[in-house]
Amino acid sequence: MASVTRPLSVRIDKKEFPSVGERPSNHVLENISFDVDPGSFVIITGPSGGGKSTMLNIIAGLDDDYDGQVEFGSQGPNIAFVFQSPRLLPWRTVYENIALALPPDDPRLANIPELLKRVGLTEAANAYPEMISLGMQRRVALARAFVLEPDILLMDEPFVSLDDPTAYALRELLVELWSRRPTTVLFVTHDRAEAVMLGTRILRLSAGPATIAEDVPVQLSVADRGDREKVRAEQRRIFGEA
């Protein structure tokens, strides 16, 4: 298993989507450059349509049509990606959707029962996605990502469209999972409270073509992240509001 011991280094000099028909080309990203230390939880925020998801796709290797370079701290790091949609296969059970991330003989399959317990889905292990709520489906997606024991975890607004109590519970769950097995996380969100509760560092992108307008550390311990008042105070410090 690869282990990232040096920083992830991201340099995107230019990312442009070409013109299609009468639609002009779209210059999305420009002069993006940052390093991420192993075990960091980096929030990426900024205007809608500003290239945040495009940046994650480039880091994941899903988009190689750009000027620049992404360098990892090891050869062939283990990368997991959690999208806005849980992307569960409807004909597979909760357990099977999690197991699908691994080869049939992978020893990490033995970790699934414990992960199901951690995310509160033991009783739903044999249920199909249509039988469980959206919040539970997102917990399945989290378990599927963590069963990979990733070196790098990319998350693109994974809790969007959920009601506040469900989203808050999932943030708490993510902090717990991450604190038990620290991995390098890059997390896209528009939610400033979510950014402060989860992140160790916040990268704010400018309007397009996006560049890094601000790079701010979050001054909260893991324990503080469960304290709403401390989260709000840190939100005021960083964003000037709560």
XYZ file of N, CA and C in Angstrom:
726
model
N 0.848 -1.194 0.000
C 0.000 0.000 0.000
C 0.882 1.243 0.000
N 0.587 2.162 -0.923
C 1.373 3.389 -0.994
C 1.151 4.228 0.258
N 2.143 4.972 0.649
C 2.023 5.856 1.800
C 2.607 7.204 1.438
N 1.786 8.262 1.588
C 2.226 9.593 1.205
C 2.973 10.215 2.371
N 4.267 10.424 2.219
C 5.078 10.996 3.279
C 5.584 12.383 2.907
N 5.431 12.785 1.667
C 5.801 14.126 1.226
C 4.548 14.847 0.772
N 4.597 16.169 0.667
C 3.391 16.906 0.319
C 2.853 16.576 -1.080
N 1.556 16.692 -1.195
C 0.923 16.748 -2.508
C 1.182 18.141 -3.055
N 1.661 18.207 -4.284
C 1.986 19.496 -4.892
C 1.116 19.697 -6.132
N 0.346 20.783 -6.138
C -0.580 21.073 -7.241
C -0.153 22.356 -7.927
N 0.074 22.272 -9.231
C 0.362 23.462 -10.025
C -0.469 23.390 -11.301
N -1.418 24.301 -11.417
C -2.250 24.383 -12.619
C -2.029 25.763 -13.212
N -1.193 25.831 -14.241
C -0.897 27.124 -14.862
C -2.111 27.640 -15.632
N -2.821 26.702 -16.278
C -3.998 27.117 -17.038
C -4.876 25.896 -17.314
N -6.165 26.071 -17.113
C -7.153 25.075 -17.516
C -8.248 25.798 -18.280
N -8.444 25.363 -19.513
C -9.437 26.003 -20.374
C -10.253 24.926 -21.075
N -11.580 25.081 -21.033
C -12.451 24.205 -21.807
C -12.619 24.817 -23.196
N -12.405 24.055 -24.257
C -12.465 24.619 -25.617
C -13.881 25.005 -26.009
N -13.972 25.843 -27.010
C -15.272 26.258 -27.523
C -15.976 25.064 -28.174
N -17.286 25.049 -28.044
C -18.114 24.009 -28.659
C -19.270 24.695 -29.384
N -19.292 24.552 -30.704
C -20.332 25.226 -31.485
C -20.243 26.728 -31.300
N -21.364 27.323 -30.872
C -21.393 28.774 -30.656
C -20.955 29.144 -29.243
N -20.732 28.142 -28.399
C -20.302 28.423 -27.027
C -18.811 28.720 -27.010
N -18.407 29.873 -26.473
C -16.985 30.230 -26.474
C -16.191 29.368 -25.500
N -14.880 29.409 -25.633
C -14.021 28.687 -24.710
C -14.169 29.269 -23.305
N -13.870 28.458 -22.307
C -14.032 28.862 -20.908
C -12.706 28.678 -20.171
N -12.065 29.791 -19.865
C -10.801 29.791 -19.129
C -11.142 29.692 -17.637
N -10.955 28.507 -17.053
C -11.486 28.229 -15.716
C -10.469 28.497 -14.608
N -9.260 27.961 -14.755
C -8.249 28.062 -13.709
C -6.969 28.676 -14.258
N -6.265 29.430 -13.394
C -5.027 30.082 -13.832
C -4.118 30.319 -12.637
N -2.848 29.974 -12.803
C -1.830 30.245 -11.779
C -2.219 29.706 -10.402
N -2.706 28.463 -10.387
C -3.018 27.783 -9.137
C -1.768 27.040 -8.683
N -1.327 27.283 -7.476
C -0.137 26.597 -6.972
C -0.231 26.464 -5.453
N -0.182 25.227 -4.955
C -0.185 25.014 -3.512
C 0.313 23.606 -3.200
N 0.840 23.431 -1.991
C 1.254 22.134 -1.472
C 0.332 21.747 -0.328
N 0.152 20.448 -0.147
C -0.695 19.938 0.928
C 0.108 18.920 1.726
N 0.300 19.186 3.008
C 1.026 18.255 3.866
C 0.184 17.012 4.141
N 0.816 15.852 4.278
C 0.077 14.633 4.596
C -0.754 14.794 5.866
N -1.986 14.305 5.834
C -2.874 14.376 6.990
C -3.633 15.679 7.111
N -3.427 16.618 6.189
C -4.171 17.882 6.219
C -5.600 17.683 5.719
N -6.488 18.549 6.164
C -7.875 18.565 5.695
C -8.095 19.939 5.060
N -7.955 20.003 3.746
C -7.976 21.281 3.026
C -9.340 21.523 2.401
N -9.918 22.648 2.749
C -11.204 23.076 2.185
C -10.944 23.941 0.961
N -11.687 23.689 -0.111
C -11.640 24.524 -1.312
C -13.009 25.157 -1.477
N -13.052 26.478 -1.433
C -14.319 27.184 -1.548
C -14.163 28.342 -2.529
N -15.288 28.918 -2.922
C -15.251 30.002 -3.894
C -16.556 30.085 -4.660
N -16.642 30.974 -5.662
C -17.898 31.180 -6.402
C -18.358 29.913 -7.115
N -19.673 29.811 -7.306
C -20.227 28.689 -8.069
C -19.693 28.721 -9.498
N -19.392 27.555 -10.031
C -18.872 27.474 -11.384
C -17.462 27.993 -11.537
N -16.745 28.117 -10.400
C -15.417 28.716 -10.433
C -14.267 27.758 -10.626
N -14.554 26.477 -10.845
C -13.480 25.550 -11.157
C -13.063 24.638 -10.021
N -13.812 24.630 -8.925
C -13.431 23.805 -7.770
C -13.507 22.318 -8.118
N -14.616 21.903 -8.718
C -14.762 20.494 -9.109
C -13.753 20.127 -10.191
N -13.489 21.054 -11.103
C -12.487 20.816 -12.142
C -11.124 20.558 -11.525
N -10.791 21.313 -10.477
C -9.517 21.115 -9.802
C -9.425 19.719 -9.197
N -10.493 19.260 -8.543
C -10.483 17.914 -7.976
C -10.316 16.863 -9.067
N -11.001 17.060 -10.197
C -10.886 16.101 -11.306
C -9.453 16.025 -11.821
N -8.769 17.163 -11.867
C -7.372 17.187 -12.306
C -6.495 16.433 -11.312
N -6.693 16.684 -10.009
C -5.894 16.015 -8.984
C -6.128 14.509 -9.016
N -7.391 14.113 -9.272
C -7.741 12.692 -9.319
C -7.229 12.002 -10.568
N -6.791 12.783 -11.550
C -6.339 12.199 -12.808
C -7.456 11.947 -13.787
N -8.644 12.491 -13.507
C -9.786 12.324 -14.401
C -9.761 13.322 -15.552
N -8.947 14.358 -15.425
C -8.810 15.394 -16.456
C -7.328 15.720 -16.586
N -6.738 15.344 -17.714
C -5.315 15.631 -17.915
C -5.078 16.680 -19.003
N -6.149 17.375 -19.409
C -6.045 18.393 -20.444
C -5.879 19.764 -19.793
N -4.673 20.022 -19.284
C -4.392 21.293 -18.613
C -2.892 21.557 -18.685
N -2.516 22.790 -18.446
C -1.100 23.144 -18.363
C -0.701 23.149 -16.896
N 0.308 22.352 -16.545
C 0.742 22.299 -15.160
C 1.159 20.891 -14.779
N 1.165 20.635 -13.481
C 1.615 19.336 -13.005
C 1.103 19.092 -11.590
N 0.669 17.859 -11.337
C 0.292 17.420 -9.995
C 1.276 16.346 -9.580
N 1.950 16.560 -8.459
C 2.936 15.608 -7.972
C 2.506 15.089 -6.603
N 2.607 13.771 -6.435
C 2.226 13.139 -5.181
C 3.470 12.788 -4.376
N 3.264 12.594 -3.075
C 4.371 12.276 -2.194
C 4.852 10.853 -2.323
N 4.178 10.044 -3.134
C 4.611 8.677 -3.385
C 4.170 8.300 -4.781
N 4.711 7.214 -5.280
C 4.289 6.719 -6.581
C 2.974 5.956 -6.423
N 2.004 6.304 -7.243
C 0.740 5.585 -7.224
C -0.011 5.655 -5.920
N -0.283 6.862 -5.406
C -1.021 6.963 -4.148
C -2.433 6.392 -4.300
N -2.975 5.921 -3.201
C -4.321 5.377 -3.157
C -5.296 6.550 -2.995
N -6.098 6.819 -4.026
C -7.004 7.976 -4.032
C -8.442 7.500 -4.023
N -9.266 8.095 -3.148
C -10.710 7.852 -3.131
C -11.424 9.165 -3.428
N -12.577 9.075 -4.075
C -13.328 10.262 -4.496
C -14.779 10.092 -4.048
N -15.285 11.054 -3.279
C -16.688 11.074 -2.876
C -17.353 12.241 -3.601
N -18.364 11.936 -4.414
C -19.006 12.937 -5.262
C -20.243 13.531 -4.590
N -20.856 14.515 -5.267
C -22.085 15.118 -4.754
C -23.184 14.088 -4.618
N -23.283 13.191 -5.584
C -24.245 12.093 -5.529
C -23.564 10.878 -4.920
N -24.262 10.104 -4.069
C -23.629 8.918 -3.470
C -23.170 7.888 -4.501
N -23.813 7.846 -5.679
C -23.420 6.949 -6.766
C -23.392 5.481 -6.327
N -24.474 5.050 -5.707
C -24.599 3.655 -5.295
C -25.281 2.861 -6.403
N -24.883 1.614 -6.548
C -25.529 0.744 -7.530
C -26.835 0.222 -6.932
N -27.972 0.509 -7.579
C -29.266 0.172 -6.970
C -29.518 -1.320 -6.825
N -28.837 -2.145 -7.607
C -29.055 -3.590 -7.535
C -28.096 -4.278 -6.560
N -27.310 -3.499 -5.825
C -26.417 -4.070 -4.814
C -26.799 -3.543 -3.430
N -26.594 -4.372 -2.418
C -26.910 -3.981 -1.049
C -25.900 -2.965 -0.533
N -26.185 -2.416 0.648
C -25.251 -1.498 1.290
C -23.878 -2.150 1.428
N -23.840 -3.372 1.967
C -22.575 -4.083 2.127
C -21.879 -4.258 0.776
N -22.631 -4.678 -0.230
C -22.039 -4.939 -1.544
C -21.529 -3.670 -2.197
N -22.204 -2.527 -1.979
C -21.741 -1.262 -2.535
C -20.409 -0.843 -1.919
N -20.233 -1.133 -0.642
C -18.960 -0.818 0.008
C -17.872 -1.773 -0.474
N -18.214 -3.054 -0.530
C -17.236 -4.070 -0.944
C -16.806 -3.892 -2.385
N -17.646 -3.260 -3.190
C -17.358 -3.082 -4.606
C -16.081 -2.277 -4.835
N -15.675 -1.475 -3.839
C -14.473 -0.652 -3.975
C -13.194 -1.473 -3.920
N -13.303 -2.753 -3.525
C -12.116 -3.578 -3.305
C -12.133 -4.834 -4.180
N -10.955 -5.386 -4.491
C -10.903 -6.673 -5.185
C -11.510 -7.772 -4.305
N -11.989 -8.868 -4.923
C -12.689 -9.915 -4.162
C -11.870 -10.552 -3.047
N -10.537 -10.594 -3.183
C -9.715 -11.255 -2.177
C -8.942 -10.270 -1.304
N -9.363 -9.001 -1.295
C -8.624 -7.973 -0.559
C -8.847 -8.130 0.953
N -7.773 -8.133 1.756
C -7.931 -8.289 3.209
C -8.709 -7.153 3.868
N -8.798 -5.993 3.198
C -9.545 -4.876 3.779
C -11.043 -5.139 3.830
N -11.519 -6.149 3.108
C -12.932 -6.520 3.190
C -13.319 -6.881 4.620
N -12.368 -7.377 5.391
C -12.646 -7.738 6.779
C -12.968 -6.520 7.644
N -12.641 -5.314 7.157
C -12.899 -4.089 7.921
C -14.323 -3.564 7.735
N -15.059 -4.111 6.790
C -16.384 -3.562 6.480
C -17.342 -3.640 7.666
N -17.449 -4.756 8.392
C -18.371 -4.777 9.534
C -18.097 -3.665 10.555
N -16.825 -3.407 10.838
C -16.487 -2.342 11.781
C -16.845 -0.979 11.209
N -16.608 -0.778 9.923
C -16.976 0.489 9.292
C -18.491 0.691 9.312
N -19.236 -0.375 9.032
C -20.699 -0.292 9.087
C -21.155 0.127 10.485
N -20.491 -0.393 11.491
C -20.817 -0.010 12.866
C -20.502 1.458 13.103
N -19.332 1.903 12.626
C -18.926 3.300 12.829
C -19.903 4.282 12.184
N -20.426 3.923 11.018
C -21.331 4.842 10.316
C -22.793 4.556 10.630
N -23.052 3.642 11.559
C -24.412 3.383 12.008
C -25.280 2.656 11.010
N -24.689 1.754 10.239
C -25.443 1.073 9.181
C -25.421 -0.450 9.319
N -25.068 -0.947 10.479
C -25.018 -2.400 10.657
C -26.356 -3.046 10.325
N -27.442 -2.444 10.798
C -28.772 -3.026 10.580
C -29.227 -2.888 9.128
N -28.595 -1.996 8.378
C -28.985 -1.758 6.984
C -28.041 -2.434 5.999
N -27.161 -3.293 6.474
C -26.131 -3.887 5.613
C -26.711 -4.605 4.414
N -27.874 -5.230 4.572
C -28.476 -6.007 3.479
C -29.595 -5.255 2.755
N -29.739 -3.976 3.070
C -30.756 -3.158 2.404
C -30.224 -2.644 1.068
N -31.142 -2.353 0.152
C -30.781 -1.764 -1.131
C -30.918 -0.240 -1.040
N -30.201 0.511 -1.874
C -30.211 1.967 -1.766
C -31.600 2.600 -1.739
N -32.541 2.069 -2.518
C -33.876 2.667 -2.550
C -34.617 2.497 -1.226
N -34.118 1.630 -0.359
C -34.773 1.351 0.916
C -34.266 2.242 2.043
N -33.246 3.041 1.798
C -32.669 3.874 2.850
C -32.701 5.343 2.437
N -32.576 6.229 3.425
C -32.647 7.671 3.175
C -31.402 8.169 2.457
N -31.475 9.410 1.951
C -30.321 10.019 1.286
C -29.165 10.180 2.259
N -29.477 10.552 3.505
C -28.416 10.684 4.497
C -27.705 9.370 4.740
N -28.454 8.265 4.775
C -27.847 6.948 4.952
C -27.030 6.571 3.723
N -27.529 6.932 2.538
C -26.774 6.654 1.319
C -25.427 7.383 1.344
N -25.414 8.590 1.869
C -24.155 9.333 1.942
C -23.206 8.693 2.951
N -23.749 8.083 4.007
C -22.905 7.351 4.944
C -22.283 6.130 4.266
N -23.048 5.488 3.391
C -22.503 4.370 2.621
C -21.330 4.854 1.768
N -21.502 6.012 1.122
C -20.435 6.560 0.277
C -19.185 6.868 1.105
N -19.375 7.368 2.343
C -18.229 7.619 3.221
C -17.519 6.316 3.573
N -18.312 5.300 3.940
C -17.713 4.011 4.295
C -16.968 3.417 3.107
N -17.533 3.551 1.915
C -16.883 3.015 0.715
C -15.540 3.700 0.466
N -15.465 4.999 0.764
C -14.201 5.720 0.593
C -13.182 5.294 1.648
N -13.597 5.192 2.905
C -12.658 4.891 3.978
C -12.215 3.433 3.979
N -13.024 2.519 3.419
C -12.589 1.126 3.374
C -11.355 0.963 2.480
N -11.154 1.905 1.572
C -9.971 1.885 0.713
C -8.699 2.274 1.463
N -8.866 2.820 2.676
C -7.722 3.342 3.433
C -6.899 4.276 2.545
N -7.541 5.316 2.004
C -6.868 6.146 0.994
C -5.762 7.008 1.566
N -4.754 7.239 0.745
C -3.738 8.241 1.070
C -4.316 9.642 0.874
N -5.149 9.785 -0.160
C -5.759 11.075 -0.503
C -7.252 10.850 -0.721
N -8.062 11.656 -0.055
C -9.515 11.578 -0.179
C -10.030 12.891 -0.763
N -10.658 12.814 -1.926
C -11.227 13.981 -2.591
C -12.741 13.958 -2.382
N -13.317 15.092 -1.955
C -14.741 15.145 -1.646
C -15.349 16.397 -2.283
N -16.327 16.198 -3.147
C -16.937 17.298 -3.896
C -18.359 17.550 -3.398
N -18.491 18.459 -2.431
C -19.781 18.808 -1.829
C -20.600 17.556 -1.489
N -20.048 16.644 -0.690
C -20.728 15.372 -0.463
C -21.990 15.466 0.379
N -22.189 16.597 1.098
C -23.357 16.710 1.968
C -24.364 17.746 1.460
N -24.217 18.155 0.212
C -25.113 19.147 -0.360
C -26.528 18.588 -0.425
N -27.525 19.440 -0.279
C -28.956 19.124 -0.398
C -29.523 18.382 0.799
N -28.723 18.169 1.839
C -29.249 17.533 3.040
C -29.785 18.581 4.010
N -30.748 18.187 4.851
C -31.225 19.101 5.885
C -30.097 19.316 6.902
N -30.181 20.419 7.645
C -29.085 20.816 8.536
C -28.716 19.761 9.572
N -29.701 19.152 10.277
C -29.313 18.151 11.281
C -28.586 16.951 10.664
N -29.048 16.486 9.508
C -28.405 15.343 8.861
C -27.002 15.706 8.394
N -26.862 16.890 7.779
C -25.547 17.329 7.316
C -24.583 17.479 8.485
N -25.061 18.040 9.608
C -24.195 18.224 10.774
C -23.744 16.879 11.325
N -24.669 15.923 11.385
C -24.318 14.591 11.885
C -23.269 13.932 10.999
N -23.375 14.127 9.684
C -22.400 13.540 8.774
C -21.042 14.229 8.889
N -21.045 15.526 9.143
C -19.768 16.212 9.369
C -19.081 15.656 10.621
N -19.864 15.461 11.681
C -19.300 14.885 12.904
C -18.727 13.495 12.627
N -19.459 12.716 11.839
C -18.997 11.376 11.490
C -17.697 11.439 10.696
N -17.626 12.365 9.747
C -16.409 12.501 8.935
C -15.221 12.889 9.802
N -15.419 13.829 10.732
C -14.332 14.222 11.638
C -13.871 13.021 12.456
N -14.823 12.198 12.923
C -14.457 11.014 13.705
C -13.644 10.028 12.869
N -14.122 9.741 11.649
C -13.422 8.797 10.791
C -12.028 9.305 10.438
N -11.941 10.590 10.130
C -10.661 11.186 9.750
C -9.689 11.208 10.926
N -10.192 11.479 12.141
C -9.308 11.527 13.310
C -8.814 10.136 13.683
N -9.609 9.097 13.385
C -9.192 7.722 13.682
C -8.148 7.236 12.680
N -8.305 7.639 11.429
C -7.306 7.284 10.425
C -7.018 8.505 9.572
N -6.104 9.370 10.019
C -5.824 10.600 9.276
C -5.400 10.307 7.837
N -6.035 10.980 6.920
C -5.693 10.895 5.516
C -5.688 12.311 4.970
N -5.071 12.531 3.861
C -5.048 13.868 3.253
C -6.368 14.089 2.525
N -7.101 15.130 2.933
C -8.434 15.382 2.385
C -8.455 16.729 1.669
N -9.040 16.747 0.469
C -9.395 17.990 -0.212
C -10.901 17.974 -0.396
N -11.570 18.976 0.161
C -13.022 18.969 0.322
C -13.600 20.257 -0.246
N -14.464 20.143 -1.249
C -15.104 21.310 -1.864
C -16.433 21.585 -1.166
N -16.661 22.846 -0.785
C -17.934 23.236 -0.190
C -18.177 24.724 -0.390
N -19.481 25.103 -0.386
C -19.868 26.512 -0.358
C -20.269 26.929 1.058
N -20.411 25.958 1.950
C -20.929 26.193 3.293
C -19.786 26.611 4.217
N -19.835 27.857 4.694
C -18.715 28.376 5.481
C -18.610 27.713 6.847
N -19.742 27.400 7.471
C -19.694 26.691 8.752
C -19.103 25.301 8.565
N -19.472 24.639 7.480
C -18.921 23.332 7.172
C -17.417 23.428 6.943
N -16.997 24.467 6.231
C -15.575 24.668 5.953
C -14.773 24.771 7.241
N -15.286 25.536 8.202
C -14.566 25.760 9.456
C -14.611 24.520 10.344
N -15.753 23.839 10.378
C -15.891 22.659 11.225
C -14.962 21.540 10.777
N -14.743 21.420 9.462
C -13.988 20.294 8.933
C -12.519 20.608 8.657
N -12.233 21.781 8.148
C -10.921 22.034 7.574
C -9.832 22.374 8.567
N -8.606 22.003 8.230
C -7.434 22.524 8.926
C -6.883 23.743 8.181
N -7.385 23.940 6.976
C -6.897 25.013 6.102
C -7.969 25.287 5.054
N -8.153 26.554 4.707
C -9.165 26.935 3.717
C -8.501 27.670 2.566
N -8.707 27.152 1.348
C -8.277 27.830 0.122
C -9.513 28.441 -0.521
N -9.523 29.767 -0.639
C -10.656 30.440 -1.293
C -10.239 30.857 -2.694
N -11.002 30.390 -3.688
C -10.710 30.730 -5.068
C -11.413 32.027 -5.454
N -10.792 32.779 -6.356
C -11.381 34.012 -6.881
C -12.383 33.677 -7.981
N -13.044 34.703 -8.485
C -13.892 34.523 -9.664
C -13.004 34.171 -10.856
N -13.621 33.531 -11.858
C -12.860 33.004 -12.984
C -12.227 34.060 -13.874
N -11.097 33.681 -14.523
C -10.378 32.438 -14.283
C -9.832 32.395 -12.857
N -10.175 31.327 -12.148
C -9.924 31.263 -10.719
C -8.448 31.105 -10.411
N -8.023 31.819 -9.383
C -6.724 31.624 -8.766
C -6.945 31.606 -7.267
N -5.922 31.372 -6.476
C -6.103 31.328 -5.020
C -6.089 32.748 -4.477
N -7.253 33.179 -3.961
C -7.369 34.524 -3.421
C -6.957 34.580 -1.962
N -7.107 33.460 -1.247
C -6.812 33.454 0.185
C -6.462 32.032 0.618
N -5.509 31.912 1.527
C -5.075 30.632 2.072
C -4.972 30.818 3.584
N -5.951 30.269 4.326
C -6.090 30.575 5.753
C -6.090 29.295 6.585
N -5.280 29.210 7.638
C -5.346 28.055 8.537
C -6.564 28.151 9.453
N -7.131 27.009 9.805
C -8.244 26.960 10.750
C -7.667 26.589 12.108
N -7.964 27.417 13.111
C -7.363 27.253 14.428
C -8.334 26.567 15.383
N -8.672 25.322 15.062
C -9.552 24.527 15.920
C -8.943 23.137 16.104
N -9.012 22.628 17.321
C -8.604 21.254 17.560
C -9.722 20.316 17.124
N -9.434 19.020 17.075
C -10.468 18.047 16.727
C -11.626 18.139 17.709
N -11.325 18.298 18.999
C -12.376 18.406 20.018
C -13.217 19.660 19.813
N -12.581 20.773 19.430
C -13.304 22.033 19.228
C -14.316 21.948 18.097
N -14.089 21.056 17.156
C -14.948 20.999 15.974
C -16.364 20.512 16.306
N -16.532 19.907 17.464
C -17.864 19.516 17.907
C -18.548 20.571 18.739
N -17.900 21.718 18.951
C -18.452 22.820 19.753
C -18.948 23.904 18.806
N -20.263 24.030 18.680
C -20.840 24.966 17.706
C -20.423 26.406 17.967
N -20.310 26.792 19.236
C -19.919 28.169 19.548
C -18.490 28.458 19.103
N -17.592 27.505 19.311
C -16.212 27.702 18.874
C -16.109 27.710 17.350
N -16.929 26.897 16.696
C -16.957 26.899 15.230
C -17.449 28.246 14.714
N -18.510 28.775 15.349
C -19.026 30.081 14.918
C -18.001 31.191 15.150
N -17.288 31.127 16.265
C -16.272 32.150 16.545
C -15.155 32.098 15.506
N -14.737 30.890 15.133
C -13.695 30.756 14.118
C -14.197 31.193 12.750
N -15.484 30.963 12.488
C -16.085 31.413 11.230
C -16.058 32.934 11.146
N -16.356 33.591 12.270
C -16.308 35.062 12.286
C -14.885 35.548 12.053
N -13.908 34.852 12.654
C -12.511 35.272 12.493
C -12.068 35.177 11.040
N -12.483 34.091 10.366
C -12.006 33.849 9.001
C -12.811 34.622 7.976
N -14.130 34.574 8.113
C -15.010 35.152 7.085
C -15.633 36.489 7.492
N -15.490 36.850 8.775
C -16.062 38.103 9.228
C -17.555 38.025 9.486
N -18.088 36.795 9.589
C -19.522 36.618 9.855
C -19.736 35.216 10.358
N -20.937 34.937 10.815
C -21.307 33.593 11.269
C -22.736 33.300 10.904
